[in-house]
Amino acid sequence: MKAVVMAGGEGTRLRPMTASMPKPLLPVVNKPIMEHVLKLLKRHGLTETVVTVQFLASLVKNYFGDGEELGMELTYAHEEKPLGTAGSVKNAEEALKDDAFLVISGDALTDFDLTDLIRFHRERGAMVTVCLTRVPNPLEFGITIVDEDGKVDRFLEKPTWGQVFSDTVNTGIYVMEPEVFDYVEPDKPVDWSGDVFPRLMKEGKPIYGYVAEGYWEDVGTHESYVRAQADVLEGKVDVERDGFEISPGVWVAEGAEVHPDAVLRGPLYIGDYAKVEAGAEIREHSVIGSNVVVKSGAFLHRAVVHDNVYVGPQSNLRGCVIGKNTDIMRASRIEDGAVVGDECFIGEESIVQGNVRIYPFKTIEAGAFVNTSVIWESRGQAHLFGARGVSGILNVEITPELAVRLAGAYATTLKKGSTVCTARDHSRGARALKRAIISALQASAIDVRDLENVPLPVARQQTARGSAGGIMIRTTTGVPDSVDIMFFDERGADLSQAGQRKLDRVYARQEYRRAFPGEIGDLSFPSSVYDSYTGSLLRVVDTTGIAESGLKVVVDASNGSAGLVLPSLLGRLGVDSLTINPGLDESRPTETAESRRAGLVRLGEIVASARAAFGVRFDPVGERISLVDEHGRIVEDDRALLVMLDLIAAERRSGRVALPVTTTRIAEQVAAYHGTQVEWTTTSPDDLTRVSREDGTVFGGDGRGGFIVPEFSSVFDGAAAFVRLIGLVARTQLTLSQIDARIPRAHVSRRDLATPWAVKGLVMRTVVEAAGDRSVDTTDGVRVVESDGRWVMVLPDPAEAVTHLWAEGPDEASAQALLDEWAAVVDSAGH
């Protein structure tokens, strides 16, 4: 006997799950519902099957093919327009006209005994046998009344409670003789129970009802979809589950990686190659799809998560459905009954309320509170560029595909035949992405000079030597699973705001230039990069007095690429130095604040015991440095800026220093004391770079370990700052602690507040209005200066739904009080 599987429905009640996927392909415990149906047919010997398709038909055909993988023979009957339950089977008449056949829905989950149903049909000599089942609430289904012999007395489609006279309903599973086709008009919408069966009964044809025992769930609503998953996990329905039961009710598929410190409370299912980290908690009736990542601290209960989803740390998912390829970022909450469609982005700390529907390809901004369905517009702004280029979680937000498109867009902004330098840090992720980027550049008629793994300042300096621009891929500072793709201009500086906007536009329009076959770009690997870097550095930075001073320094390369440039640099400086942690450690391409602190403490111990003049620790890409004084005490980054400023201003006695407006105003006193002046810049590194390029600028710094030595370059450079510092200390004959002691203490406090994008403008207007007649500086954001000199600065983040606040006062308490006062102003506007 042949079977017909009805797989043409749109599943409108299941949107947005079915907005980009036909209902029969919806996964139930990681397999499409229709696959469960086909396996049931095969178990009962019905291997020759016709599948009727209409909505998104190609997806069904592509998934199941000819059925060979299932050990079946599948053919397809395609409806151009919806023909109803009978019309679509009539559409397949050619394949079914020779013998009785079975009709079953491709989107109902069941384990009925189809063999017994067919036996009943044959024994009764029926023309049609309707498979019935008993349900507690028959309102959604067609009711059927049968006599003692099983003959159908009456049908009633979707009754009201006043018409309910039975709990026996039609499951949409039928066994039929081919004569039934005589009662179905071709190419017209015709239904079995509404049109055909009443005619057959009128003519006295044998229609029987078979009441089946077993499980049946019409997966037509969000609730029934979630319930079907729970029923499979509870063992209420006899269907196949891939994987192994590692503890009672906990099923884990092949290749899944579940940390022993993850909390699992079955019944639940974890799909193949999923990864569940330590500290994640997955509770009853949750289904985790293939390749899903569940980060530490995430909590899931009755959550159905489709394939390739990223579930961020501290996120909370309850009773919801998450579509495939969606990213749920840190500390998001998705409540009971919510459905998130395919390929959505749910920002950090956002809340999606119960029963909200978010349609595919939508972005929900960080901190958003979503209590109505998002169908058309995105609730967020997708900015490519953040503070350090294009940043995001590796293989979640930053994928090889995105890197290729970005590089193609960047190449399109340059002339054909231009040269671009590429570089990376020592992580494997950066190496993989860089290869994708190089291919995209070459395919866009760009020649590539690949520097491989070099410190960030070296990449910038090499870019400035005749290239049209550069791209550096590095691990995000302090976030080991994220990467930054940084774009440089022809001077090796970060791409300007205008350059970023241009790249953004090309990327958004997806108008990428491609090279003709004869124009594919060249790839070269320049040699002696470090020698040329240290040679030019030592030519321009004042090193007089170092060799005679007998200074001893301890240098910590922190297992990063800074260690690659140090041998040639320290050798030529002629300084007595001890280098620690020089080797590259691929597994630690960045360091957390805690590990950096611990490294500085260890460096301090070595400096004190070695009686060195000071210690310097490089960040892993050689861009920033941290200092330890001769006693082994850590010089905090904001103090290190003042120490360096004091030394340079004392030696130069004129000129300008570039500092961001968030720096303590004590810097102004230090500079003025030595006859130099401060030029305040925005917090953007490219603004510091711009001022540092101007004549008369003698120093720049950001208070976070980034120093600019303008005579050498206009960008942050750890090695240049280190060489400059050794020269200054050697010539002044003062120790770092002596210099630190003569500078007044600063008290600057900082706070970040979540602010939805939609109210950022309102927040800033409210701040300006609240400032009243106080002095207001709008170099970057809004800085309000009190009459007693205290100040607060409010700055909206360019890439995230956050507002930053800084406040400075004569002591810690007054700075905090000022911060509290203005945080309340920002909060009141943001809500």
CSV table of N, CA, C and O in Angstrom, one decimal, residues 24 35 38 144 146 263 387 391 419 448 474 480 611 659 692 699 723 726-727:
chain,number,residue,atom,x,y,z
A,24,PRO,N,5.8,21.3,8.4
A,24,PRO,CA,6.3,19.9,8.5
A,24,PRO,C,7.8,19.8,8.9
A,24,PRO,O,8.2,18.8,9.3
A,35,GLU,N,9.6,14.0,9.6
A,35,GLU,CA,10.5,12.9,9.7
A,35,GLU,C,10.0,11.8,10.7
A,35,GLU,O,10.0,10.6,10.4
A,38,LEU,N,7.2,10.1,8.7
A,38,LEU,CA,7.7,9.1,7.7
A,38,LEU,C,8.3,7.9,8.3
A,38,LEU,O,8.1,6.8,7.8
A,144,THR,N,-16.7,13.2,15.1
A,144,THR,CA,-17.3,12.1,14.3
A,144,THR,C,-18.0,11.2,15.2
A,144,THR,O,-17.5,10.8,16.3
A,146,VAL,N,-19.8,7.4,15.5
A,146,VAL,CA,-19.9,6.1,14.8
A,146,VAL,C,-20.8,5.2,15.6
A,146,VAL,O,-21.0,5.3,16.8
A,263,VAL,N,24.3,22.2,35.2
A,263,VAL,CA,23.2,21.5,36.0
A,263,VAL,C,22.2,21.1,34.9
A,263,VAL,O,21.6,21.9,34.2
A,387,ALA,N,34.0,50.9,19.5
A,387,ALA,CA,35.2,51.7,19.9
A,387,ALA,C,36.4,51.3,19.2
A,387,ALA,O,37.3,52.0,18.9
A,391,SER,N,33.5,44.7,16.2
A,391,SER,CA,33.8,43.7,17.3
A,391,SER,C,32.6,42.8,17.5
A,391,SER,O,31.5,43.2,17.2
A,419,THR,N,47.4,48.7,-2.3
A,419,THR,CA,48.0,47.7,-1.4
A,419,THR,C,47.4,47.9,0.0
A,419,THR,O,47.2,49.0,0.5
A,448,VAL,N,48.0,42.5,-1.3
A,448,VAL,CA,48.1,42.4,0.1
A,448,VAL,C,49.5,42.1,0.6
A,448,VAL,O,50.2,41.3,0.0
A,474,ARG,N,42.4,41.1,16.0
A,474,ARG,CA,42.9,40.9,17.4
A,474,ARG,C,41.8,40.4,18.3
A,474,ARG,O,40.6,40.7,18.0
A,480,PRO,N,38.1,36.8,25.8
A,480,PRO,CA,38.8,35.8,25.0
A,480,PRO,C,38.0,35.3,23.9
A,480,PRO,O,38.6,34.8,22.9
A,611,ARG,N,66.0,44.9,42.4
A,611,ARG,CA,66.4,46.3,42.6
A,611,ARG,C,66.5,47.1,41.3
A,611,ARG,O,67.4,47.8,41.0
A,659,LEU,N,44.9,65.2,25.4
A,659,LEU,CA,44.3,64.3,26.4
A,659,LEU,C,42.8,64.3,26.2
A,659,LEU,O,42.2,65.3,25.9
A,692,SER,N,47.6,64.7,17.8
A,692,SER,CA,49.0,64.3,18.0
A,692,SER,C,49.8,64.5,16.7
A,692,SER,O,51.0,64.6,16.7
A,699,PHE,N,53.0,65.1,23.3
A,699,PHE,CA,52.6,63.9,24.1
A,699,PHE,C,51.1,63.7,24.0
A,699,PHE,O,50.3,64.7,23.8
A,723,VAL,N,60.5,53.2,25.4
A,723,VAL,CA,61.8,53.8,25.1
A,723,VAL,C,61.8,55.3,25.6
A,723,VAL,O,62.8,55.7,26.1
A,726,ILE,N,62.3,55.3,29.4
A,726,ILE,CA,63.6,55.0,29.9
A,726,ILE,C,64.5,56.2,29.7
A,726,ILE,O,65.3,56.6,30.6
A,727,GLY,N,64.4,56.9,28.6
A,727,GLY,CA,65.2,58.1,28.3
A,727,GLY,C,65.0,59.1,29.4
A,727,GLY,O,65.9,59.8,29.9
